[in-house]
Amino acid sequence: MTLPAHEHAPRESGLVPPPGCPAHASTGPGGAARLYGPAAETDPMGLYEELRATHGPVAPVLLDGDVRAWLVLGYNENRDVATRSTQFSRDPRVWHGWSTGEIDPATSPLMPMIGWRPDCVCADGEEHQRLRSAVTASLDQFDHRGIRRRINRFAHELIDTFCEDGQAELVDRFTEHLPMLTLSHLLGMSDETAPQLVRAARDLFKATETSLASNAFVVESLEQLVREKHEAPGHDIASALLAHSAGLTDEEVVHHLRLVLLAGYETTANLMSNVLRMVVTDPRFRGSLAGGQMTLPEAVEQVLWDEPPLMVCPSRYANGDTTLGGQRIGAGDMLLLGLAAGNMDRAVRPDPAAPVHHNRAHLSFSAGSHECPGQDVGRIIADVGIDILLTRLPDIVLSVPEETLSWRSSTWARHLTALPVTFAPRAPRGEQYETPLPDAPPAQLSGIPAPAAAPEEVPETAPGSPGGRPAARPSWWDRLLRLLRLR
């Protein structure tokens, strides 16, 4: 099976570009490789293998503004850093770069990703357990069958907007919208806020001059959501966080909603795009899927090994001097988890082409006490959405040469920009698909009474409407469907 990460064989060590070669632009002070800029964005997996060949499992790198850090490339070294919280803290305030002036917090585009926030990602020990317990409970309140029914409806409605055309661009028309719609429902967002909020969340990963403004918009929107849920709680993550016995402040609730939004949307959209790209470009991958040698959930795990949706995870900070992968790590140093590089480490995958779809030991959701708590929801969105798409359009084929596909990369993630396909035109299903049942009542959270059912589960009746039919309520979803049908 040919998978994207295998296209980048490590270059022979000792081969150094000659002076004046453009390749030198990818290095900064001290010869450390830059994880930003054209060189890193063009071929990040190739860069990781170059670093591994030169430095071993831990390499010195530079972030935007030539901020120094260590990139952990080895599988075992990644797990070591992720699971040893006493040695490697998640609290950014441990980093020495704040006191040395290495970064300007007011202007650096890195701040949305490495700055301190009052959430469980930036906490250790008992404080981390307190905050994470609230996040876990807010996610566990949802019945997975109910989530699947909701995704089922959203997926069919999206496919209905392009199935008659015989062609579609799947990133823009499907893989970016389905996670957005699902997370909007789970978070409890208003119709009008959701699209702008998710676009801003995606912009945070680009680490550009707009990242700080996008982060401010996300935080302000979520602050408004929290105010609304104080007045009218529902069956959603925001309301559950407010009600949890951990006693989160409003600020803590806002930043945990931000965390769920960022981690859930970007990674799930990327994962879906990556799986569908493999379906339409790799005949062996598609044949294994169609022939039953690999189930769709297994196909998702294979792609999580080979092309994780989050390639680099920020950040850990050394609590004291130590040694890792043959490198001397100083107290206060920043370390980045190289999830994609760790997944391709020959120490655990001697033959990168061998299928590993039965194995969930990859690093794509990190590891240890900070392993992503929402990974199962992301898997459900990907599994259900892709299954419905391939069931309704089983003959999709790529409509452009594979080599023309392009990606938008940043330090943290690699995002497929477009996936144009063709298929035999089919009529929309309309209301043939199952209408989602109301979600199960939320379980009580640590003895606190469950909030009232979300207002959206109770249809409004228009005065004087025949037969008491529900009143039509224009929303951004209706406008989105109209817009997609016009494309």
CSV table of C-alpha atoms in Angstrom, one decimal:
chain,number,residue,atom,x,y,z
A,1,MET,CA,0.0,0.0,0.0
A,2,THR,CA,1.5,3.3,-1.1
A,3,LEU,CA,0.9,6.0,1.5
A,4,PRO,CA,2.0,9.7,1.4
A,5,ALA,CA,4.6,9.6,4.1
A,6,HIS,CA,6.6,6.9,2.4
A,7,GLU,CA,7.3,9.1,-0.6
A,8,HIS,CA,10.0,10.9,1.5
A,9,ALA,CA,13.0,8.7,1.9
A,10,PRO,CA,15.7,10.1,4.3
A,11,ARG,CA,18.4,11.8,2.4
A,12,GLU,CA,21.9,10.4,2.9
A,13,SER,CA,23.6,12.0,5.9
A,14,GLY,CA,26.6,14.1,5.1
A,15,LEU,CA,25.1,15.6,1.9
A,16,VAL,CA,25.1,19.4,2.7
A,17,PRO,CA,23.9,22.0,0.2
A,18,PRO,CA,26.7,24.1,-1.2
A,19,PRO,CA,27.1,27.7,-0.1
A,20,GLY,CA,24.6,30.0,-1.8
A,21,CYS,CA,22.1,27.2,-2.4
A,22,PRO,CA,18.4,28.2,-1.7
A,23,ALA,CA,18.2,25.2,0.7
A,24,HIS,CA,20.2,27.3,3.2
A,25,ALA,CA,17.2,29.6,3.6
A,26,SER,CA,15.6,26.8,5.6
A,27,THR,CA,18.2,27.2,8.4
A,28,GLY,CA,18.6,30.0,10.9
A,29,PRO,CA,21.0,31.0,13.7
A,30,GLY,CA,23.3,28.1,14.7
A,31,GLY,CA,22.3,26.1,11.7
A,32,ALA,CA,19.0,25.0,13.3
A,33,ALA,CA,16.2,24.1,10.8
A,34,ARG,CA,13.2,26.4,10.5
A,35,LEU,CA,9.8,24.8,11.0
A,36,TYR,CA,8.2,27.7,9.1
A,37,GLY,CA,8.6,29.2,5.7
A,38,PRO,CA,8.5,27.7,2.2
A,39,ALA,CA,11.0,24.9,2.8
A,40,ALA,CA,9.0,23.5,5.8
A,41,GLU,CA,5.7,24.0,4.1
A,42,THR,CA,6.6,22.3,0.9
A,43,ASP,CA,7.7,18.9,2.3
A,44,PRO,CA,7.4,18.7,6.1
A,45,MET,CA,7.8,14.9,6.2
A,46,GLY,CA,10.9,15.2,4.1
A,47,LEU,CA,12.2,17.8,6.5
A,48,TYR,CA,11.6,15.5,9.5
A,49,GLU,CA,13.6,12.7,7.9
A,50,GLU,CA,16.5,15.1,7.1
A,51,LEU,CA,16.5,16.2,10.8
A,52,ARG,CA,16.4,12.6,12.0
A,53,ALA,CA,19.3,11.6,9.7
A,54,THR,CA,21.3,14.6,11.0
A,55,HIS,CA,20.5,14.8,14.7
A,56,GLY,CA,18.8,11.5,15.6
A,57,PRO,CA,15.5,11.3,17.5
A,58,VAL,CA,15.6,14.9,18.9
A,59,ALA,CA,16.6,17.9,16.8
A,60,PRO,CA,17.0,21.7,17.4
A,61,VAL,CA,14.6,23.7,15.4
A,62,LEU,CA,13.3,27.3,15.1
A,63,LEU,CA,9.7,28.5,15.2
A,64,ASP,CA,8.3,31.7,13.7
A,65,GLY,CA,10.6,34.6,14.7
A,66,ASP,CA,13.5,32.1,15.1
A,67,VAL,CA,12.2,31.0,18.5
A,68,ARG,CA,14.3,28.1,19.7
A,69,ALA,CA,12.8,24.7,20.4
A,70,TRP,CA,13.5,21.0,20.3
A,71,LEU,CA,11.5,18.8,17.9
A,72,VAL,CA,11.0,15.2,19.2
A,73,LEU,CA,11.2,12.9,16.2
A,74,GLY,CA,11.5,9.4,17.8
A,75,TYR,CA,8.4,7.4,18.7
A,76,ASN,CA,9.8,6.2,22.1
A,77,GLU,CA,11.1,9.7,22.8
A,78,ASN,CA,7.7,11.3,22.1
A,79,ARG,CA,6.0,8.8,24.4
A,80,ASP,CA,8.6,9.5,27.1
A,81,VAL,CA,8.1,13.3,26.9
A,82,ALA,CA,4.3,12.9,26.8
A,83,THR,CA,4.1,10.6,29.8
A,84,ARG,CA,6.7,12.1,32.1
A,85,SER,CA,4.8,15.2,33.4
A,86,THR,CA,7.1,15.7,36.4
A,87,GLN,CA,10.1,16.2,34.0
A,88,PHE,CA,8.3,17.8,31.1
A,89,SER,CA,5.6,20.3,32.1
A,90,ARG,CA,2.7,21.5,30.0
A,91,ASP,CA,2.7,24.9,31.7
A,92,PRO,CA,4.2,27.4,29.3
A,93,ARG,CA,5.2,29.6,32.1
A,94,VAL,CA,8.1,27.2,32.7
A,95,TRP,CA,9.7,28.4,29.4
A,96,HIS,CA,12.7,30.6,29.7
A,97,GLY,CA,11.9,32.5,26.5
A,98,TRP,CA,9.5,34.8,28.4
A,99,SER,CA,12.3,36.2,30.6
A,100,THR,CA,15.0,36.3,27.9
A,101,GLY,CA,12.8,38.4,25.5
A,102,GLU,CA,12.9,35.7,22.8
A,103,ILE,CA,9.3,36.4,22.0
A,104,ASP,CA,7.0,39.5,22.0
A,105,PRO,CA,3.7,38.3,23.5
A,106,ALA,CA,1.9,41.3,22.0
A,107,THR,CA,2.8,40.5,18.4
A,108,SER,CA,4.0,37.0,18.0
A,109,PRO,CA,1.7,34.7,15.9
A,110,LEU,CA,2.9,31.8,18.1
A,111,MET,CA,0.9,33.1,21.1
A,112,PRO,CA,-2.4,31.4,20.2
A,113,MET,CA,-0.6,28.0,20.2
A,114,ILE,CA,2.1,28.4,23.0
A,115,GLY,CA,0.8,31.1,25.3
A,116,TRP,CA,-0.6,30.2,28.7
A,117,ARG,CA,-4.3,29.8,29.1
A,118,PRO,CA,-6.5,28.6,32.0
A,119,ASP,CA,-7.3,25.3,30.5
A,120,CYS,CA,-6.3,21.6,31.1
A,121,VAL,CA,-3.7,21.7,28.3
A,122,CYS,CA,-1.6,24.2,30.2
A,123,ALA,CA,-1.9,22.5,33.6
A,124,ASP,CA,-0.2,19.7,35.5
A,125,GLY,CA,-1.0,17.5,38.5
A,126,GLU,CA,-4.1,18.1,40.5
A,127,GLU,CA,-5.1,21.2,38.6
A,128,HIS,CA,-4.9,19.3,35.3
A,129,GLN,CA,-7.1,16.5,36.8
A,130,ARG,CA,-9.7,19.1,38.1
A,131,LEU,CA,-10.0,20.7,34.7
A,132,ARG,CA,-9.8,17.6,32.6
A,133,SER,CA,-12.6,15.9,34.6
A,134,ALA,CA,-15.0,18.6,33.6
A,135,VAL,CA,-14.0,18.3,29.9
A,136,THR,CA,-14.4,14.5,30.0
A,137,ALA,CA,-17.8,14.7,31.6
A,138,SER,CA,-19.0,17.3,29.1
A,139,LEU,CA,-18.1,14.9,26.3
A,140,ASP,CA,-19.3,11.7,28.0
A,141,GLN,CA,-22.8,13.2,28.4
A,142,PHE,CA,-23.6,12.6,24.7
A,143,ASP,CA,-24.9,9.2,23.5
A,144,HIS,CA,-22.8,8.2,20.6
A,145,ARG,CA,-25.8,6.8,18.8
A,146,GLY,CA,-27.4,10.3,19.0
A,147,ILE,CA,-24.2,11.9,17.6
A,148,ARG,CA,-24.2,9.4,14.7
A,149,ARG,CA,-27.8,10.2,13.9
A,150,ARG,CA,-27.0,13.9,13.8
A,151,ILE,CA,-23.9,13.4,11.6
A,152,ASN,CA,-26.0,11.1,9.4
A,153,ARG,CA,-28.5,13.9,8.7
A,154,PHE,CA,-25.8,16.6,8.2
A,155,ALA,CA,-23.9,14.3,5.8
A,156,HIS,CA,-26.9,13.5,3.6
A,157,GLU,CA,-28.0,17.2,3.4
A,158,LEU,CA,-24.5,18.2,2.3
A,159,ILE,CA,-24.3,15.5,-0.3
A,160,ASP,CA,-27.7,16.5,-1.6
A,161,THR,CA,-26.3,19.9,-2.6
A,162,PHE,CA,-23.9,18.4,-5.2
A,163,CYS,CA,-24.9,14.8,-6.0
A,164,GLU,CA,-26.9,15.9,-9.1
A,165,ASP,CA,-23.8,17.7,-10.5
A,166,GLY,CA,-21.7,14.7,-11.2
A,167,GLN,CA,-18.7,16.5,-9.8
A,168,ALA,CA,-17.7,18.2,-6.5
A,169,GLU,CA,-14.7,19.6,-4.6
A,170,LEU,CA,-14.9,17.5,-1.5
A,171,VAL,CA,-12.8,19.7,0.9
A,172,ASP,CA,-14.9,22.8,0.3
A,173,ARG,CA,-18.2,21.0,-0.1
A,174,PHE,CA,-18.0,18.2,2.5
A,175,THR,CA,-15.0,17.6,4.7
A,176,GLU,CA,-14.8,21.1,6.1
A,177,HIS,CA,-18.5,21.5,6.7
A,178,LEU,CA,-19.4,18.2,8.4
A,179,PRO,CA,-17.1,18.7,11.4
A,180,MET,CA,-18.2,22.3,11.7
A,181,LEU,CA,-21.9,21.4,11.8
A,182,THR,CA,-21.4,18.6,14.3
A,183,LEU,CA,-19.2,20.7,16.7
A,184,SER,CA,-21.6,23.6,16.4
A,185,HIS,CA,-24.3,21.4,17.7
A,186,LEU,CA,-22.2,19.8,20.5
A,187,LEU,CA,-20.8,23.1,21.8
A,188,GLY,CA,-24.2,24.8,21.8
A,189,MET,CA,-23.3,27.6,19.4
A,190,SER,CA,-25.9,29.9,17.9
A,191,ASP,CA,-26.6,29.6,14.2
A,192,GLU,CA,-25.1,32.9,13.2
A,193,THR,CA,-21.8,32.5,15.1
A,194,ALA,CA,-20.7,29.1,14.1
A,195,PRO,CA,-19.3,29.6,10.6
A,196,GLN,CA,-17.2,32.6,11.4
A,197,LEU,CA,-16.0,31.0,14.6
A,198,VAL,CA,-14.7,27.9,12.9
A,199,ARG,CA,-13.0,29.8,10.1
A,200,ALA,CA,-11.2,31.9,12.7
A,201,ALA,CA,-10.2,28.7,14.6
A,202,ARG,CA,-8.6,27.3,11.4
A,203,ASP,CA,-6.7,30.5,10.9
A,204,LEU,CA,-5.0,30.0,14.3
A,205,PHE,CA,-3.1,27.1,12.9
A,206,LYS,CA,-1.5,29.2,10.1
A,207,ALA,CA,0.7,31.3,12.5
A,208,THR,CA,0.3,34.4,10.3
A,209,GLU,CA,-0.3,38.1,11.0
A,210,THR,CA,-4.0,37.4,11.3
A,211,SER,CA,-3.7,34.7,14.0
A,212,LEU,CA,-3.9,37.1,17.0
A,213,ALA,CA,-7.0,38.7,15.6
A,214,SER,CA,-8.6,35.4,14.9
A,215,ASN,CA,-7.8,34.2,18.4
A,216,ALA,CA,-9.4,37.3,19.8
A,217,PHE,CA,-12.6,36.7,17.8
A,218,VAL,CA,-12.8,33.1,18.9
A,219,VAL,CA,-12.5,34.1,22.6
A,220,GLU,CA,-15.0,36.9,22.3
A,221,SER,CA,-17.5,34.7,20.6
A,222,LEU,CA,-17.2,32.0,23.2
A,223,GLU,CA,-17.5,34.5,26.0
A,224,GLN,CA,-20.8,35.5,24.5
A,225,LEU,CA,-21.8,31.8,24.3
A,226,VAL,CA,-21.1,31.4,28.0
A,227,ARG,CA,-23.2,34.4,28.9
A,228,GLU,CA,-26.1,32.9,26.9
A,229,LYS,CA,-25.8,29.5,28.6
A,230,HIS,CA,-25.9,31.1,32.0
A,231,GLU,CA,-29.4,32.3,31.0
A,232,ALA,CA,-30.6,29.3,29.0
A,233,PRO,CA,-28.6,26.1,29.6
A,234,GLY,CA,-29.0,23.2,27.3
A,235,HIS,CA,-27.7,19.8,26.4
A,236,ASP,CA,-24.3,20.9,25.2
A,237,ILE,CA,-20.7,21.1,26.2
A,238,ALA,CA,-20.9,24.8,27.3
A,239,SER,CA,-23.7,24.1,29.7
A,240,ALA,CA,-22.1,21.0,31.1
A,241,LEU,CA,-18.8,22.8,31.8
A,242,LEU,CA,-20.7,25.5,33.7
A,243,ALA,CA,-22.6,22.9,35.8
A,244,HIS,CA,-19.7,20.6,36.6
A,245,SER,CA,-18.7,20.2,40.3
A,246,ALA,CA,-15.1,21.2,39.5
A,247,GLY,CA,-16.4,24.7,39.7
A,248,LEU,CA,-14.9,26.2,36.6
A,249,THR,CA,-14.8,29.9,36.3
A,250,ASP,CA,-16.4,31.5,33.2
A,251,GLU,CA,-12.9,32.2,31.9
A,252,GLU,CA,-11.9,28.5,32.3
A,253,VAL,CA,-15.1,27.5,30.5
A,254,VAL,CA,-14.4,29.8,27.6
A,255,HIS,CA,-10.9,28.4,27.1
A,256,HIS,CA,-12.0,24.8,27.3
A,257,LEU,CA,-14.6,25.5,24.6
A,258,ARG,CA,-11.8,27.1,22.6
A,259,LEU,CA,-9.7,23.9,23.2
A,260,VAL,CA,-12.5,21.6,22.0
A,261,LEU,CA,-13.2,23.8,19.0
A,262,LEU,CA,-9.5,24.0,17.9
A,263,ALA,CA,-8.6,20.4,18.5
A,264,GLY,CA,-11.9,19.0,17.2
A,265,TYR,CA,-12.5,20.9,14.0
A,266,GLU,CA,-9.0,21.2,12.5
A,267,THR,CA,-8.0,17.6,13.1
A,268,THR,CA,-11.3,16.0,12.0
A,269,ALA,CA,-11.5,18.0,8.8
A,270,ASN,CA,-7.9,17.1,8.0
A,271,LEU,CA,-8.5,13.5,8.8
A,272,MET,CA,-11.5,13.2,6.6
A,273,SER,CA,-9.7,14.9,3.7
A,274,ASN,CA,-6.7,12.6,4.1
A,275,VAL,CA,-8.8,9.4,4.1
A,276,LEU,CA,-10.8,10.4,1.0
A,277,ARG,CA,-7.6,11.4,-0.8
A,278,MET,CA,-6.3,7.9,-0.2
A,279,VAL,CA,-9.5,6.4,-1.5
A,280,VAL,CA,-9.3,8.3,-4.8
A,281,THR,CA,-5.5,8.1,-5.4
A,282,ASP,CA,-4.4,4.6,-4.1
A,283,PRO,CA,-6.1,1.7,-5.8
A,284,ARG,CA,-4.7,-0.8,-3.2
A,285,PHE,CA,-6.1,1.3,-0.3
A,286,ARG,CA,-9.5,1.5,-2.1
A,287,GLY,CA,-9.4,-2.2,-3.0
A,288,SER,CA,-8.7,-3.2,0.6
A,289,LEU,CA,-11.5,-1.1,1.8
A,290,ALA,CA,-14.0,-2.3,-0.9
A,291,GLY,CA,-12.9,-5.9,-0.6
A,292,GLY,CA,-13.4,-6.2,3.1
A,293,GLN,CA,-9.7,-6.6,4.0
A,294,MET,CA,-9.9,-3.3,5.8
A,295,THR,CA,-13.0,-1.8,7.5
A,296,LEU,CA,-13.6,2.0,7.3
A,297,PRO,CA,-12.6,2.5,11.0
A,298,GLU,CA,-9.4,0.6,10.2
A,299,ALA,CA,-8.8,2.8,7.2
A,300,VAL,CA,-9.0,5.8,9.5
A,301,GLU,CA,-6.4,4.3,11.8
A,302,GLN,CA,-4.1,3.6,8.9
A,303,VAL,CA,-4.3,7.2,7.8
A,304,LEU,CA,-3.8,8.3,11.4
A,305,TRP,CA,-0.5,6.4,11.4
A,306,ASP,CA,0.7,7.7,8.0
A,307,GLU,CA,-0.6,11.3,7.8
A,308,PRO,CA,-1.9,12.5,11.2
A,309,PRO,CA,-4.1,15.6,11.1
A,310,LEU,CA,-1.9,17.4,13.6
A,311,MET,CA,1.8,16.9,12.6
A,312,VAL,CA,3.4,18.8,15.5
A,313,CYS,CA,1.9,19.2,18.9
A,314,PRO,CA,2.9,22.2,21.1
A,315,SER,CA,4.5,22.1,23.7
A,316,ARG,CA,6.3,20.7,26.7
A,317,TYR,CA,8.9,22.5,28.9
A,318,ALA,CA,11.8,20.9,30.7
A,319,ASN,CA,11.5,21.3,34.5
A,320,GLY,CA,15.2,20.7,34.9
A,321,ASP,CA,18.3,19.8,33.0
A,322,THR,CA,18.1,16.3,31.4
A,323,THR,CA,19.1,14.2,28.4
A,324,LEU,CA,16.7,13.1,25.7
A,325,GLY,CA,17.6,11.2,22.5
A,326,GLY,CA,21.3,12.0,23.0
A,327,GLN,CA,20.6,15.8,23.3
A,328,ARG,CA,21.3,17.9,26.4
A,329,ILE,CA,18.0,19.6,27.3
A,330,GLY,CA,18.3,22.6,29.5
A,331,ALA,CA,15.8,23.7,32.2
A,332,GLY,CA,13.1,25.8,30.7
A,333,ASP,CA,13.7,24.5,27.1
A,334,MET,CA,10.7,24.1,24.8
A,335,LEU,CA,10.0,20.7,23.3
A,336,LEU,CA,7.5,20.0,20.5
A,337,LEU,CA,6.0,16.6,20.0
A,338,GLY,CA,6.6,15.4,16.4
A,339,LEU,CA,3.6,13.2,16.0
A,340,ALA,CA,3.9,12.6,12.3
A,341,ALA,CA,7.7,12.0,12.6
A,342,GLY,CA,7.2,9.6,15.6
A,343,ASN,CA,4.6,7.6,13.7
A,344,MET,CA,7.1,6.9,10.9
A,345,ASP,CA,10.1,6.0,13.2
A,346,ARG,CA,11.8,2.9,11.9
A,347,ALA,CA,12.3,1.8,15.5
A,348,VAL,CA,8.6,0.9,15.6
A,349,ARG,CA,7.8,0.6,11.9
A,350,PRO,CA,10.8,-1.2,10.2
A,351,ASP,CA,8.7,-1.5,7.0
A,352,PRO,CA,6.7,1.7,6.6
A,353,ALA,CA,4.6,0.2,3.8
A,354,ALA,CA,3.3,-2.6,6.0
A,355,PRO,CA,-0.4,-2.1,6.9
A,356,VAL,CA,-1.0,-1.1,10.6
A,357,HIS,CA,-4.7,-0.4,10.3
A,358,HIS,CA,-5.4,-2.9,13.2
A,359,ASN,CA,-3.1,-0.9,15.6
A,360,ARG,CA,-4.1,2.2,17.6
A,361,ALA,CA,-0.7,2.7,19.2
A,362,HIS,CA,0.0,5.8,17.0
A,363,LEU,CA,0.8,9.2,18.4
A,364,SER,CA,-1.8,11.1,16.4
A,365,PHE,CA,-3.8,12.0,19.6
A,366,SER,CA,-0.7,12.4,21.7
A,367,ALA,CA,-0.2,10.1,24.8
A,368,GLY,CA,-0.2,10.1,28.5
A,369,SER,CA,-2.4,12.2,30.8
A,370,HIS,CA,-2.9,14.8,28.0
A,371,GLU,CA,-4.0,12.4,25.3
A,372,CYS,CA,-6.9,14.0,23.4
A,373,PRO,CA,-10.2,13.3,25.3
A,374,GLY,CA,-12.4,14.0,22.3
A,375,GLN,CA,-10.7,11.5,19.9
A,376,ASP,CA,-13.7,9.2,19.8
A,377,VAL,CA,-16.0,12.0,18.7
A,378,GLY,CA,-13.5,12.8,15.8
A,379,ARG,CA,-13.4,9.2,14.8
A,380,ILE,CA,-17.3,9.0,14.7
A,381,ILE,CA,-17.5,12.1,12.5
A,382,ALA,CA,-15.0,10.7,10.1
A,383,ASP,CA,-16.4,7.1,10.1
A,384,VAL,CA,-20.0,8.1,9.6
A,385,GLY,CA,-19.4,10.9,7.1
A,386,ILE,CA,-17.1,9.0,4.9
A,387,ASP,CA,-19.2,5.9,5.0
A,388,ILE,CA,-22.3,7.8,3.9
A,389,LEU,CA,-20.4,9.6,1.1
A,390,LEU,CA,-18.9,6.3,-0.3
A,391,THR,CA,-22.2,4.5,0.0
A,392,ARG,CA,-24.1,7.2,-2.0
A,393,LEU,CA,-21.3,8.0,-4.4
A,394,PRO,CA,-19.3,4.7,-4.7
A,395,ASP,CA,-17.8,5.6,-8.1
A,396,ILE,CA,-16.0,8.8,-7.1
A,397,VAL,CA,-12.7,9.3,-8.9
A,398,LEU,CA,-10.2,12.1,-8.8
A,399,SER,CA,-10.8,14.6,-11.6
A,400,VAL,CA,-7.3,16.1,-11.8
A,401,PRO,CA,-3.9,14.5,-12.0
A,402,GLU,CA,-2.7,13.5,-8.5
A,403,GLU,CA,0.5,15.5,-8.8
A,404,THR,CA,-1.5,18.7,-9.0
A,405,LEU,CA,-3.1,18.3,-5.6
A,406,SER,CA,-1.8,21.0,-3.2
A,407,TRP,CA,-1.6,21.5,0.6
A,408,ARG,CA,-1.5,24.5,2.9
A,409,SER,CA,1.1,23.8,5.6
A,410,SER,CA,2.0,25.4,8.9
A,411,THR,CA,4.3,24.4,11.7
A,412,TRP,CA,1.5,22.4,13.3
A,413,ALA,CA,-0.6,20.9,10.5
A,414,ARG,CA,-0.8,20.1,6.8
A,415,HIS,CA,-4.2,20.8,5.1
A,416,LEU,CA,-5.3,19.5,1.7
A,417,THR,CA,-6.6,22.6,-0.1
A,418,ALA,CA,-8.9,20.8,-2.6
A,419,LEU,CA,-10.0,17.3,-3.7
A,420,PRO,CA,-12.0,17.6,-6.9
A,421,VAL,CA,-13.8,14.4,-7.9
A,422,THR,CA,-16.3,13.2,-10.5
A,423,PHE,CA,-19.1,10.5,-10.2
A,424,ALA,CA,-22.3,9.5,-11.9
A,425,PRO,CA,-25.0,12.1,-11.1
A,426,ARG,CA,-27.6,11.0,-8.7
A,427,ALA,CA,-30.9,12.5,-7.4
A,428,PRO,CA,-30.9,14.0,-4.0
A,429,ARG,CA,-32.4,11.8,-1.2
A,430,GLY,CA,-34.2,14.7,0.4
A,431,GLU,CA,-36.1,13.5,3.4
A,432,GLN,CA,-35.5,9.8,2.7
A,433,TYR,CA,-32.8,9.7,5.4
A,434,GLU,CA,-33.7,9.2,9.0
A,435,THR,CA,-34.6,12.3,10.9
A,436,PRO,CA,-32.5,12.5,14.1
A,437,LEU,CA,-34.2,11.6,17.3
A,438,PRO,CA,-33.9,14.0,20.2
A,439,ASP,CA,-30.7,13.5,22.2
A,440,ALA,CA,-30.9,11.5,25.3
A,441,PRO,CA,-31.3,13.7,28.4
A,442,PRO,CA,-27.9,14.6,29.8
A,443,ALA,CA,-26.7,12.6,32.8
A,444,GLN,CA,-26.3,14.5,36.0
A,445,LEU,CA,-22.7,15.8,36.4
A,446,SER,CA,-21.3,14.9,39.8
A,447,GLY,CA,-24.5,15.4,41.6
A,448,ILE,CA,-25.5,18.7,39.9
A,449,PRO,CA,-28.9,18.7,38.4
A,450,ALA,CA,-28.9,18.3,34.6
A,451,PRO,CA,-29.8,21.4,32.6
A,452,ALA,CA,-33.0,21.7,30.7
A,453,ALA,CA,-33.3,20.2,27.2
A,454,ALA,CA,-31.9,22.4,24.5
A,455,PRO,CA,-34.5,24.7,23.0
A,456,GLU,CA,-33.7,23.4,19.5
A,457,GLU,CA,-35.2,20.0,20.3
A,458,VAL,CA,-38.7,21.6,20.7
A,459,PRO,CA,-40.2,22.7,17.4
A,460,GLU,CA,-41.8,26.0,17.3
A,461,THR,CA,-45.3,26.2,15.9
A,462,ALA,CA,-46.3,29.1,13.7
A,463,PRO,CA,-49.6,30.8,14.8
A,464,GLY,CA,-52.3,29.8,12.4
A,465,SER,CA,-50.2,27.4,10.4
A,466,PRO,CA,-52.2,24.5,9.0
A,467,GLY,CA,-52.0,21.3,11.0
A,468,GLY,CA,-49.8,23.0,13.6
A,469,ARG,CA,-46.7,22.5,11.4
A,470,PRO,CA,-43.4,23.9,12.8
A,471,ALA,CA,-42.6,27.4,11.7
A,472,ALA,CA,-39.8,27.8,9.2
A,473,ARG,CA,-36.8,29.4,11.0
A,474,PRO,CA,-34.2,30.8,8.5
A,475,SER,CA,-30.7,30.1,9.8
A,476,TRP,CA,-27.2,30.1,8.5
A,477,TRP,CA,-27.6,26.4,7.7
A,478,ASP,CA,-30.4,27.2,5.2
A,479,ARG,CA,-28.3,30.0,3.7
A,480,LEU,CA,-25.3,27.7,3.5
A,481,LEU,CA,-27.3,25.0,1.6
A,482,ARG,CA,-28.6,27.7,-0.8
A,483,LEU,CA,-25.1,28.9,-1.4
A,484,LEU,CA,-23.7,25.4,-2.0
A,485,ARG,CA,-26.5,24.6,-4.5
A,486,LEU,CA,-25.5,27.8,-6.5
A,487,ARG,CA,-21.9,26.7,-6.9
